[in-house]
Tab-separated table of C-alpha atoms in Angstrom:
chain	number	residue	atom	x	y	z
A	1	UNK	CA	9.800	10.186	-181.406
A	2	UNK	CA	7.914	11.888	-184.234
A	3	UNK	CA	6.192	15.159	-183.209
A	4	UNK	CA	7.545	14.789	-179.683
A	5	UNK	CA	6.187	17.463	-177.338
A	6	UNK	CA	8.226	18.069	-174.189
A	7	UNK	CA	6.432	21.199	-173.029
A	8	UNK	CA	4.935	19.304	-170.060
A	9	UNK	CA	7.686	16.727	-169.632
A	10	UNK	CA	8.436	15.333	-166.194
A	11	UNK	CA	12.088	16.068	-165.672
A	12	UNK	CA	14.777	14.426	-163.566
A	13	UNK	CA	18.114	16.113	-162.920
A	14	UNK	CA	21.033	14.027	-161.700
A	15	UNK	CA	23.629	15.846	-159.634
A	16	UNK	CA	23.070	18.723	-157.218
A	17	UNK	CA	26.252	20.655	-157.957
A	18	UNK	CA	26.215	24.172	-159.404
A	19	UNK	CA	25.208	22.969	-162.864
A	20	UNK	CA	22.640	20.420	-161.672
A	21	UNK	CA	20.786	22.784	-159.355
A	22	UNK	CA	20.898	25.456	-162.060
A	23	UNK	CA	19.219	23.125	-164.582
A	24	UNK	CA	16.658	22.130	-161.953
A	25	UNK	CA	15.928	25.824	-161.364
A	26	UNK	CA	15.257	26.310	-165.072
A	27	UNK	CA	12.927	23.323	-165.154
A	28	UNK	CA	10.775	24.280	-162.183
A	29	UNK	CA	10.570	27.964	-163.137
A	30	UNK	CA	9.282	26.854	-166.543
A	31	UNK	CA	6.517	24.742	-165.033
A	32	UNK	CA	7.995	21.223	-165.017
A	33	UNK	CA	7.530	18.710	-162.247
A	34	UNK	CA	11.176	17.976	-161.409
A	35	UNK	CA	13.062	15.372	-159.403
A	36	UNK	CA	16.582	16.209	-158.217
A	37	UNK	CA	18.650	13.084	-157.562
A	38	UNK	CA	21.910	12.931	-155.664
A	39	UNK	CA	23.371	10.080	-153.601
A	40	UNK	CA	24.580	12.671	-151.096
A	41	UNK	CA	21.315	13.767	-149.424
A	42	UNK	CA	23.059	16.462	-147.368
A	43	UNK	CA	24.651	18.014	-150.465
A	44	UNK	CA	21.291	17.985	-152.249
A	45	UNK	CA	19.573	19.662	-149.295
A	46	UNK	CA	22.241	22.371	-149.195
A	47	UNK	CA	21.717	22.940	-152.920
A	48	UNK	CA	17.981	23.376	-152.414
A	49	UNK	CA	18.588	25.798	-149.547
A	50	UNK	CA	20.853	27.766	-151.873
A	51	UNK	CA	18.102	27.743	-154.501
A	52	UNK	CA	15.618	29.097	-151.964
A	53	UNK	CA	17.978	31.994	-151.279
A	54	UNK	CA	18.330	32.588	-155.016
A	55	UNK	CA	14.552	32.778	-155.380
A	56	UNK	CA	14.368	35.157	-152.410
A	57	UNK	CA	16.779	37.532	-154.173
A	58	UNK	CA	14.833	37.236	-157.448
A	59	UNK	CA	11.661	38.172	-155.603
A	60	UNK	CA	13.419	41.167	-154.012
A	61	UNK	CA	14.508	42.288	-157.497
A	62	UNK	CA	10.947	41.803	-158.821
A	63	UNK	CA	12.101	39.177	-161.308
A	64	UNK	CA	9.739	36.655	-159.706
A	65	UNK	CA	6.669	37.098	-157.568
A	66	UNK	CA	6.566	35.376	-154.205
A	67	UNK	CA	3.760	33.166	-155.514
A	68	UNK	CA	5.790	32.152	-158.572
A	69	UNK	CA	8.767	31.274	-156.371
A	70	UNK	CA	6.633	29.193	-154.003
A	71	UNK	CA	4.932	27.363	-156.892
A	72	UNK	CA	8.289	26.646	-158.561
A	73	UNK	CA	9.800	25.203	-155.381
A	74	UNK	CA	6.681	23.071	-154.871
A	75	UNK	CA	7.444	21.369	-158.194
A	76	UNK	CA	10.852	20.180	-156.941
A	77	UNK	CA	11.351	16.847	-155.210
A	78	UNK	CA	14.731	15.755	-153.840
A	79	UNK	CA	15.566	12.038	-153.799
A	80	UNK	CA	18.601	9.841	-153.152
A	81	UNK	CA	17.250	6.626	-154.696
A	82	UNK	CA	17.710	6.212	-158.446
A	83	UNK	CA	14.477	4.205	-158.645
A	84	UNK	CA	12.612	7.449	-157.966
A	85	UNK	CA	13.443	8.545	-161.521
A	86	UNK	CA	11.266	5.789	-162.978
A	87	UNK	CA	8.484	8.067	-164.254
A	88	UNK	CA	10.668	10.798	-165.771
A	89	UNK	CA	10.152	11.745	-169.421
A	90	UNK	CA	13.504	13.539	-169.666
A	91	UNK	CA	16.549	12.759	-167.530
A	92	UNK	CA	19.378	15.311	-167.588
A	93	UNK	CA	22.641	14.225	-165.980
A	94	UNK	CA	25.110	16.769	-164.656
A	95	UNK	CA	27.672	14.506	-162.998
A	96	UNK	CA	31.452	14.280	-163.212
A	97	UNK	CA	32.889	14.657	-166.731
A	98	UNK	CA	33.918	11.024	-167.208
A	99	UNK	CA	32.551	8.844	-169.981
A	100	UNK	CA	32.488	5.662	-167.905
A	101	UNK	CA	30.461	7.323	-165.128
A	102	UNK	CA	27.865	8.670	-167.562
A	103	UNK	CA	27.616	5.349	-169.411
A	104	UNK	CA	27.155	3.422	-166.180
A	105	UNK	CA	24.475	5.832	-165.006
A	106	UNK	CA	22.461	5.610	-168.235
A	107	UNK	CA	22.747	1.797	-168.334
A	108	UNK	CA	21.310	1.681	-164.822
A	109	UNK	CA	18.485	4.037	-165.794
A	110	UNK	CA	17.719	2.018	-168.938
A	111	UNK	CA	16.661	-0.860	-166.673
A	112	UNK	CA	14.454	1.394	-164.555
A	113	UNK	CA	12.867	3.905	-166.914
A	114	UNK	CA	10.529	3.513	-169.872
A	115	UNK	CA	12.131	2.822	-173.297
A	116	UNK	CA	10.720	6.216	-174.315
A	117	UNK	CA	12.535	8.123	-171.559
A	118	UNK	CA	15.068	10.557	-173.012
A	119	UNK	CA	18.578	10.499	-171.549
A	120	UNK	CA	20.344	13.848	-171.948
A	121	UNK	CA	23.958	14.414	-170.948
A	122	UNK	CA	25.249	17.826	-169.947
A	123	UNK	CA	28.722	16.826	-171.144
A	124	UNK	CA	30.884	19.645	-172.463
A	125	UNK	CA	33.200	17.576	-174.656
A	126	UNK	CA	32.597	13.808	-174.398
A	127	UNK	CA	31.187	12.037	-177.450
A	128	UNK	CA	27.445	11.477	-177.099
A	129	UNK	CA	27.781	8.556	-179.505
A	130	UNK	CA	30.306	6.973	-177.139
A	131	UNK	CA	28.110	7.608	-174.083
A	132	UNK	CA	25.142	5.894	-175.786
A	133	UNK	CA	27.137	2.795	-176.765
A	134	UNK	CA	25.861	-0.323	-175.008
A	135	UNK	CA	22.662	1.333	-173.778
A	136	UNK	CA	19.339	-0.146	-174.856
A	137	UNK	CA	17.592	2.196	-177.275
A	138	UNK	CA	20.673	4.383	-177.831
A	139	UNK	CA	18.595	6.603	-180.114
A	140	UNK	CA	17.158	8.298	-177.003
A	141	UNK	CA	20.580	9.512	-175.828
A	142	UNK	CA	21.372	13.132	-176.659
A	143	UNK	CA	23.646	15.909	-175.469
A	144	UNK	CA	22.123	18.932	-173.747
A	145	UNK	CA	25.076	21.127	-172.875
A	146	UNK	CA	24.208	24.108	-170.679
A	147	UNK	CA	26.757	26.796	-169.881
A	148	UNK	CA	27.519	27.904	-166.351
A	149	UNK	CA	25.571	29.448	-164.695
A	150	UNK	CA	22.727	27.614	-166.429
A	151	UNK	CA	19.906	29.990	-165.377
A	152	UNK	CA	21.833	32.994	-166.754
A	153	UNK	CA	23.746	31.808	-169.830
A	154	UNK	CA	21.600	31.851	-172.958
A	155	UNK	CA	23.286	29.139	-175.009
A	156	UNK	CA	22.467	25.439	-174.989
A	157	UNK	CA	24.241	23.016	-177.331
A	158	UNK	CA	21.985	20.170	-178.466
A	159	UNK	CA	24.395	17.383	-179.401
A	160	UNK	CA	23.263	14.774	-181.902
A	161	UNK	CA	24.868	11.350	-181.531
A	162	UNK	CA	25.170	8.975	-184.462
A	163	UNK	CA	21.844	7.321	-183.595
A	164	UNK	CA	20.012	10.365	-182.227
A	165	UNK	CA	17.054	11.184	-184.539
A	166	UNK	CA	16.439	14.692	-185.832
A	167	UNK	CA	12.978	14.619	-184.265
A	168	UNK	CA	14.434	14.370	-180.753
A	169	UNK	CA	16.810	17.272	-181.403
A	170	UNK	CA	13.920	19.349	-182.745
A	171	UNK	CA	11.797	18.556	-179.666
A	172	UNK	CA	14.636	19.649	-177.364
A	173	UNK	CA	15.162	22.773	-179.452
A	174	UNK	CA	11.509	23.699	-178.959
A	175	UNK	CA	11.798	22.985	-175.235
A	176	UNK	CA	14.856	25.221	-174.922
A	177	UNK	CA	13.091	27.993	-176.832
A	178	UNK	CA	10.251	27.683	-174.308
A	179	UNK	CA	12.870	28.110	-171.593
A	180	UNK	CA	14.011	31.294	-173.381
A	181	UNK	CA	17.377	29.793	-174.310
A	182	UNK	CA	19.286	30.028	-177.597
A	183	UNK	CA	19.647	26.410	-178.756
A	184	UNK	CA	22.204	25.362	-181.370
A	185	UNK	CA	22.419	21.950	-182.990
A	186	UNK	CA	25.794	20.243	-183.286
A	187	UNK	CA	27.052	16.844	-184.269
A	188	UNK	CA	28.777	14.726	-181.656
A	189	UNK	CA	32.374	15.624	-182.407
A	190	UNK	CA	35.055	16.445	-179.808
A	191	UNK	CA	34.325	19.773	-178.143
A	192	UNK	CA	31.086	20.201	-180.122
A	193	UNK	CA	30.947	23.857	-181.254
A	194	UNK	CA	32.129	26.110	-178.435
A	195	UNK	CA	34.860	24.027	-176.818
A	196	UNK	CA	36.263	23.198	-180.247
A	197	UNK	CA	36.213	26.604	-181.910
A	198	UNK	CA	37.349	28.456	-178.763
A	199	UNK	CA	40.665	26.589	-178.513
A	200	UNK	CA	42.695	29.165	-180.539
A	201	UNK	CA	41.571	31.953	-178.206
A	202	UNK	CA	43.605	30.334	-175.457
A	203	UNK	CA	46.288	28.656	-177.560
A	204	UNK	CA	47.412	31.744	-179.493
A	205	UNK	CA	47.468	33.909	-176.380
A	206	UNK	CA	49.506	31.351	-174.475
A	207	UNK	CA	51.854	31.006	-177.455
A	208	UNK	CA	52.525	34.731	-177.381
A	209	UNK	CA	53.502	34.332	-173.727
A	210	UNK	CA	55.684	31.339	-174.480
A	211	UNK	CA	57.451	33.274	-177.253
A	212	UNK	CA	57.944	36.142	-174.769
A	213	UNK	CA	56.457	38.831	-176.987
A	214	UNK	CA	54.181	40.311	-174.307
A	215	UNK	CA	53.081	39.930	-170.689
A	216	UNK	CA	49.927	38.154	-169.543
A	217	UNK	CA	48.227	41.356	-168.368
A	218	UNK	CA	49.140	43.276	-171.519
A	219	UNK	CA	47.856	40.349	-173.610
A	220	UNK	CA	44.505	40.449	-171.808
A	221	UNK	CA	44.238	44.212	-172.193
A	222	UNK	CA	45.012	43.999	-175.915
A	223	UNK	CA	42.344	41.394	-176.629
A	224	UNK	CA	39.761	43.346	-174.647
A	225	UNK	CA	40.611	46.796	-175.995
A	226	UNK	CA	41.542	45.845	-179.565
A	227	UNK	CA	39.576	42.624	-180.018
A	228	UNK	CA	36.434	43.632	-178.151
A	229	UNK	CA	36.453	40.478	-176.031
A	230	UNK	CA	34.878	40.660	-172.575
A	231	UNK	CA	37.931	39.016	-170.985
A	232	UNK	CA	41.415	38.078	-172.131
A	233	UNK	CA	42.574	34.440	-172.194
A	234	UNK	CA	44.503	34.691	-168.925
A	235	UNK	CA	41.660	36.312	-166.997
A	236	UNK	CA	39.131	33.909	-168.474
A	237	UNK	CA	41.073	30.727	-167.737
A	238	UNK	CA	41.732	31.980	-164.203
A	239	UNK	CA	37.955	32.346	-163.849
A	240	UNK	CA	37.153	28.952	-165.405
A	241	UNK	CA	39.963	27.264	-163.502
A	242	UNK	CA	43.312	26.526	-165.146
A	243	UNK	CA	42.902	22.852	-164.280
A	244	UNK	CA	39.428	22.680	-165.840
A	245	UNK	CA	40.394	24.529	-169.025
A	246	UNK	CA	43.589	22.490	-169.402
A	247	UNK	CA	41.625	19.258	-168.956
A	248	UNK	CA	39.153	20.229	-171.698
A	249	UNK	CA	42.035	21.140	-174.010
A	250	UNK	CA	43.691	17.795	-173.343
A	251	UNK	CA	40.425	15.970	-173.996
A	252	UNK	CA	39.820	17.717	-177.322
A	253	UNK	CA	43.474	17.156	-178.330
A	254	UNK	CA	43.303	13.432	-177.561
A	255	UNK	CA	39.857	12.932	-179.101
A	256	UNK	CA	41.088	14.506	-182.350
A	257	UNK	CA	43.977	12.000	-182.446
A	258	UNK	CA	46.489	14.675	-181.445
A	259	UNK	CA	45.621	17.177	-184.157
A	260	UNK	CA	48.241	19.996	-183.796
A	261	UNK	CA	45.570	22.714	-183.787
A	262	UNK	CA	44.475	21.634	-180.316
A	263	UNK	CA	47.859	21.016	-178.673
A	264	UNK	CA	47.818	22.086	-174.981
A	265	UNK	CA	50.121	24.834	-173.738
A	266	UNK	CA	53.200	24.256	-171.601
A	267	UNK	CA	52.568	27.655	-170.023
A	268	UNK	CA	49.204	26.456	-168.752
A	269	UNK	CA	50.577	23.060	-167.720
A	270	UNK	CA	53.077	24.798	-165.440
A	271	UNK	CA	50.257	26.648	-163.696
A	272	UNK	CA	48.239	23.459	-163.265
A	273	UNK	CA	51.230	21.523	-161.951
A	274	UNK	CA	51.891	24.298	-159.426
A	275	UNK	CA	48.289	24.279	-158.199
A	276	UNK	CA	47.887	27.849	-159.501
A	277	UNK	CA	44.358	27.236	-160.758
A	278	UNK	CA	43.166	30.813	-160.793
A	279	UNK	CA	40.561	32.505	-158.636
A	280	UNK	CA	39.652	29.395	-156.675
A	281	UNK	CA	43.258	28.985	-155.509
A	282	UNK	CA	43.883	32.766	-155.290
A	283	UNK	CA	46.755	32.409	-157.761
A	284	UNK	CA	46.813	31.782	-161.493
A	285	UNK	CA	48.226	34.181	-164.037
A	286	UNK	CA	47.034	36.853	-161.597
A	287	UNK	CA	47.256	37.056	-157.820
A	288	UNK	CA	43.877	37.475	-156.100
A	289	UNK	CA	42.989	38.997	-152.749
A	290	UNK	CA	40.256	37.771	-150.419
A	291	UNK	CA	37.645	39.541	-152.581
A	292	UNK	CA	39.012	37.949	-155.772
A	293	UNK	CA	40.274	41.328	-156.966
A	294	UNK	CA	43.451	41.582	-159.041
A	295	UNK	CA	45.594	44.201	-160.732
A	296	UNK	CA	45.133	44.666	-164.475
A	297	UNK	CA	47.306	46.304	-167.124
A	298	UNK	CA	47.005	50.052	-167.589
A	299	UNK	CA	48.504	51.689	-170.694
A	300	UNK	CA	50.553	54.851	-170.451
A	301	UNK	CA	48.564	58.052	-170.272
A	302	UNK	CA	48.162	59.752	-173.645
A	303	UNK	CA	49.869	63.140	-173.777
A	304	UNK	CA	49.261	64.951	-177.043
A	305	UNK	CA	52.184	67.027	-178.351
A	306	UNK	CA	52.833	68.755	-181.682
A	307	UNK	CA	54.412	66.357	-184.169
A	308	UNK	CA	56.810	67.599	-186.787
A	309	UNK	CA	56.572	64.783	-189.328
A	310	UNK	CA	55.630	64.352	-192.963
A	311	UNK	CA	52.514	62.174	-193.243
A	312	UNK	CA	51.556	60.413	-196.458
A	313	UNK	CA	48.895	57.765	-197.044
A	314	UNK	CA	49.156	55.153	-199.771
A	315	UNK	CA	46.477	52.647	-200.738
A	316	UNK	CA	42.737	52.579	-200.115
A	317	UNK	CA	42.727	51.053	-196.628
A	318	UNK	CA	39.258	49.870	-197.655
A	319	UNK	CA	38.887	47.601	-194.624
A	320	UNK	CA	39.472	50.427	-192.174
A	321	UNK	CA	37.513	53.531	-193.226
A	322	UNK	CA	37.004	54.443	-189.548
A	323	UNK	CA	40.791	54.433	-189.073
A	324	UNK	CA	41.268	57.001	-191.839
A	325	UNK	CA	38.386	59.115	-190.546
A	326	UNK	CA	39.908	59.129	-187.063
A	327	UNK	CA	43.222	60.322	-188.511
A	328	UNK	CA	41.606	62.831	-190.877
A	329	UNK	CA	43.125	61.144	-193.944
A	330	UNK	CA	41.738	60.311	-197.376
A	331	UNK	CA	42.445	57.027	-199.157
A	332	UNK	CA	44.908	56.939	-202.008
A	333	UNK	CA	45.247	54.883	-205.159
A	334	UNK	CA	43.997	51.303	-205.295
A	335	UNK	CA	47.258	50.284	-206.951
A	336	UNK	CA	49.370	51.196	-203.925
A	337	UNK	CA	50.146	49.040	-200.890
A	338	UNK	CA	48.298	50.180	-197.785
A	339	UNK	CA	51.010	52.223	-196.074
A	340	UNK	CA	50.826	55.134	-193.671
A	341	UNK	CA	54.187	56.889	-193.943
A	342	UNK	CA	55.360	58.850	-190.926
A	343	UNK	CA	58.537	60.440	-192.307
A	344	UNK	CA	60.633	57.411	-193.342
A	345	UNK	CA	58.623	54.882	-191.284
A	346	UNK	CA	56.146	52.632	-193.071
A	347	UNK	CA	53.165	51.691	-190.913
A	348	UNK	CA	51.212	48.740	-192.280
A	349	UNK	CA	48.192	46.767	-191.115
A	350	UNK	CA	49.515	43.299	-190.337
A	351	UNK	CA	48.749	40.472	-192.748
A	352	UNK	CA	50.505	37.811	-190.722
A	353	UNK	CA	54.001	38.700	-191.904
A	354	UNK	CA	57.106	39.147	-189.763
A	355	UNK	CA	58.474	42.667	-189.418
A	356	UNK	CA	62.058	41.377	-189.201
A	357	UNK	CA	61.865	38.687	-191.882
A	358	UNK	CA	59.771	40.367	-194.562
A	359	UNK	CA	61.095	43.926	-194.348
A	360	UNK	CA	64.863	44.219	-194.481
A	361	UNK	CA	65.516	47.565	-196.204
A	362	UNK	CA	62.978	50.003	-194.693
A	363	UNK	CA	61.779	50.987	-191.264
A	364	UNK	CA	58.479	49.153	-190.803
A	365	UNK	CA	55.877	49.195	-188.059
A	366	UNK	CA	53.098	46.585	-188.149
A	367	UNK	CA	49.699	47.358	-186.643
A	368	UNK	CA	47.315	44.833	-185.126
A	369	UNK	CA	43.619	44.677	-186.015
A	370	UNK	CA	41.233	46.776	-183.930
A	371	UNK	CA	37.526	46.014	-183.761
A	372	UNK	CA	36.483	49.672	-183.426
A	373	UNK	CA	38.928	52.332	-184.587
A	374	UNK	CA	36.416	55.108	-183.897
A	375	UNK	CA	36.597	54.345	-180.161
A	376	UNK	CA	40.123	52.893	-180.019
A	377	UNK	CA	42.052	53.886	-176.903
A	378	UNK	CA	45.183	51.900	-177.717
A	379	UNK	CA	46.909	50.202	-180.633
A	380	UNK	CA	49.181	47.164	-180.553
A	381	UNK	CA	52.257	47.656	-182.729
A	382	UNK	CA	55.501	45.840	-183.488
A	383	UNK	CA	58.498	47.009	-185.497
A	384	UNK	CA	61.544	45.699	-187.297
A	385	UNK	CA	65.109	46.126	-186.093
A	386	UNK	CA	65.774	49.136	-188.341
A	387	UNK	CA	63.518	51.283	-186.176
A	388	UNK	CA	65.286	53.267	-183.466
A	389	UNK	CA	63.956	54.666	-180.206
A	390	UNK	CA	63.382	58.066	-181.814
A	391	UNK	CA	61.247	56.417	-184.519
A	392	UNK	CA	59.086	54.674	-181.932
A	393	UNK	CA	58.652	57.943	-180.043
A	394	UNK	CA	57.580	59.631	-183.282
A	395	UNK	CA	54.925	56.972	-183.923
A	396	UNK	CA	53.674	57.252	-180.347
A	397	UNK	CA	53.448	61.026	-180.614
A	398	UNK	CA	51.553	60.811	-183.913
A	399	UNK	CA	48.817	58.566	-182.508
A	400	UNK	CA	48.702	60.508	-179.227
A	401	UNK	CA	47.328	63.458	-181.223
A	402	UNK	CA	44.200	61.369	-181.801
A	403	UNK	CA	43.847	60.078	-178.250
A	404	UNK	CA	45.403	56.650	-178.834
A	405	UNK	CA	48.213	55.127	-176.807
A	406	UNK	CA	50.650	52.609	-178.272
A	407	UNK	CA	51.518	49.194	-176.844
A	408	UNK	CA	54.729	47.850	-178.331
A	409	UNK	CA	55.296	44.105	-178.454
A	410	UNK	CA	58.106	42.095	-179.992
A	411	UNK	CA	57.839	41.044	-183.630
A	412	UNK	CA	55.003	38.506	-183.598
A	413	UNK	CA	53.381	37.529	-186.924
A	414	UNK	CA	49.724	38.666	-187.014
A	415	UNK	CA	50.337	40.188	-183.572
A	416	UNK	CA	47.636	39.395	-180.969
A	417	UNK	CA	44.062	40.231	-181.998
A	418	UNK	CA	44.375	39.524	-185.722
A	419	UNK	CA	46.101	36.231	-185.058
A	420	UNK	CA	43.473	35.113	-182.571
A	421	UNK	CA	40.502	36.065	-184.739
A	422	UNK	CA	42.013	34.541	-187.897
A	423	UNK	CA	42.524	31.225	-186.105
A	424	UNK	CA	38.995	31.332	-184.655
A	425	UNK	CA	37.611	31.899	-188.153
A	426	UNK	CA	39.721	29.072	-189.534
A	427	UNK	CA	38.497	26.692	-186.831
A	428	UNK	CA	34.912	27.639	-187.603
A	429	UNK	CA	35.585	26.918	-191.280
A	430	UNK	CA	36.939	23.469	-190.391
A	431	UNK	CA	33.803	22.803	-188.353
A	432	UNK	CA	31.665	23.823	-191.326
A	433	UNK	CA	33.745	21.662	-193.659
A	434	UNK	CA	32.939	18.652	-191.480
A	435	UNK	CA	29.255	19.525	-191.158
A	436	UNK	CA	29.416	20.033	-187.396
A	437	UNK	CA	26.858	22.864	-187.341
A	438	UNK	CA	25.275	25.545	-189.486
A	439	UNK	CA	26.976	28.923	-189.975
A	440	UNK	CA	24.228	30.635	-187.974
A	441	UNK	CA	24.515	28.175	-185.094
A	442	UNK	CA	28.302	28.551	-185.037
A	443	UNK	CA	28.023	32.340	-184.763
A	444	UNK	CA	25.331	32.092	-182.075
A	445	UNK	CA	27.313	29.503	-180.138
A	446	UNK	CA	30.386	31.704	-179.891
A	447	UNK	CA	28.475	34.897	-179.108
A	448	UNK	CA	26.199	33.441	-176.460
A	449	UNK	CA	28.344	30.576	-175.165
A	450	UNK	CA	31.608	32.440	-174.554
A	451	UNK	CA	30.391	36.013	-175.033
A	452	UNK	CA	32.493	36.844	-178.107
A	453	UNK	CA	31.740	40.287	-179.584
A	454	UNK	CA	31.060	38.674	-182.964
A	455	UNK	CA	30.650	35.206	-184.380
A	456	UNK	CA	33.466	33.844	-186.590
A	457	UNK	CA	31.462	34.333	-189.786
A	458	UNK	CA	30.536	37.876	-188.820
A	459	UNK	CA	34.255	38.594	-188.415
A	460	UNK	CA	34.935	36.924	-191.756
A	461	UNK	CA	32.419	39.204	-193.466
A	462	UNK	CA	33.789	42.300	-191.756
A	463	UNK	CA	37.478	41.583	-192.354
A	464	UNK	CA	37.158	39.989	-195.782
A	465	UNK	CA	38.000	36.411	-196.688
A	466	UNK	CA	41.034	37.310	-198.784
A	467	UNK	CA	42.615	39.213	-195.880
A	468	UNK	CA	42.032	36.376	-193.426
A	469	UNK	CA	43.355	33.816	-195.906
A	470	UNK	CA	46.477	35.904	-196.601
A	471	UNK	CA	47.107	36.167	-192.863
A	472	UNK	CA	46.847	32.401	-192.398
A	473	UNK	CA	49.003	31.678	-195.447
A	474	UNK	CA	51.731	33.960	-194.102
A	475	UNK	CA	51.576	32.310	-190.677
A	476	UNK	CA	51.755	28.867	-192.276
A	477	UNK	CA	54.742	29.873	-194.406
A	478	UNK	CA	56.586	31.329	-191.404
A	479	UNK	CA	55.920	28.585	-188.865
A	480	UNK	CA	55.574	25.577	-191.158
A	481	UNK	CA	53.042	24.133	-188.709
A	482	UNK	CA	49.791	22.413	-189.665
A	483	UNK	CA	47.864	24.394	-187.067
A	484	UNK	CA	48.166	27.449	-189.326
A	485	UNK	CA	47.102	25.667	-192.511
A	486	UNK	CA	44.087	27.465	-193.999
A	487	UNK	CA	40.914	25.398	-194.186
A	488	UNK	CA	39.881	24.299	-197.669
A	489	UNK	CA	36.440	25.655	-196.736
A	490	UNK	CA	37.961	29.132	-196.327
A	491	UNK	CA	39.857	28.822	-199.614
A	492	UNK	CA	36.655	27.851	-201.406
A	493	UNK	CA	34.795	30.722	-199.756
A	494	UNK	CA	37.409	33.230	-200.952
A	495	UNK	CA	37.460	31.778	-204.473
A	496	UNK	CA	33.680	31.979	-204.658
A	497	UNK	CA	33.473	35.574	-203.395
A	498	UNK	CA	36.246	36.692	-205.722
A	499	UNK	CA	34.502	35.024	-208.662
A	500	UNK	CA	31.227	36.785	-207.789
A	501	UNK	CA	33.033	40.126	-207.558
A	502	UNK	CA	34.743	39.547	-210.915
A	503	UNK	CA	31.469	38.588	-212.580
A	504	UNK	CA	29.747	41.659	-211.114
A	505	UNK	CA	32.514	43.895	-212.458
A	506	UNK	CA	32.125	42.341	-215.932
A	507	UNK	CA	28.356	42.793	-215.831
A	508	UNK	CA	28.715	46.450	-214.861
A	509	UNK	CA	31.214	47.018	-217.686
A	510	UNK	CA	28.872	45.441	-220.209
A	511	UNK	CA	25.911	47.430	-218.840
A	512	UNK	CA	27.859	50.676	-219.147
């Protein structure tokens, strides 16, 4: 497979569901002669009719010419006999997510197709190494994981099994670049990149619900407003399907030999057991009307009033210069803790500590991370038991002066956004430790596969490794659970960056 060129490959797509017809659309639009195979001829025909309507809309929007649409459709052949795939150069299966089904399909094709035919699986979490086991020439089996809808979503995970050569992965990477996709290379480990690293996004949100610190709609609002995510975990899993998301979580959990970091949520299991699968069942976390509309959380209106309080800032707040600018404050001494004092109330940026356990003698309010304090409309805060209603009102009034509302939640270490992002970073570090993918591919996978505002390593750079590590260490100390144990990769990263900073400081001193 050296110097393999797939730019003119004859392609076969197996399965005419949403994903299969989407992959077929990509292939024919990009000039490939394509065979669409499905045992159910009626289903396949309906899929093609749907594709014709899609092309009609693209022509109306001037994204395709009528000639381009006609030529693309002329490249597509629909068959219901597997023998018709004999001449394919690249077979892409998009069938049910079961290892045995995919194995059986590829074994059947191995007897029909050329030994050089590439077998690509669109699996989202099943081991490509396991799929290739028992197939003649297993080195031709590879993962090609598109994201739904395939014609729209930019990311494609190219999954390298134990016997898949680098040359095949490179050829598929070039093909995907020709298709104007963003390909990332990952080893065949459970969940690959996206479905592995994304687990904390759901797990930490659902844990907050299970610990009764917030409501599902407030949780979603917080992660969108403060975290910059396009959707919160409850909205997103309702869209994906609670049953589908729960199944993927279970698969990753089992494939990792029940690693605690991937443990499924009882909150989600209840929804699945009740048949509350989200939009498709009109009931999940949210209730949906016939147009799939639902009510979302709305914070209280901000009403600015004069505040009679003594304000004092301690510490540099070096991570949040935009926060100080917004409040019209100047940083203090580097030797001080980062504290914003509002009379006798200490407001601190959370580092994963507990307001009620760590602060016993002073009124303390802990603030969650916000991705953009310049544009922040709301802040998520918690407080210890020493704070009274009048103290909370004073804090609310202070931030209202600057156009920010306050969302109070119960004491929850690392609150919502910080906790989620710290765990996403830690999971990315574990993936790097095990050589799953490059740092660049990990960031691209999370930005373009699940539409995160930043990749984990971009967050790490922005927030600072020491801050993320301190947050995780505090969570680990409080919960005593392995899921919060900081990755050795992160610890090494922090040690290295601190050593570089120390050396730079010494060099500057000597230079002076």
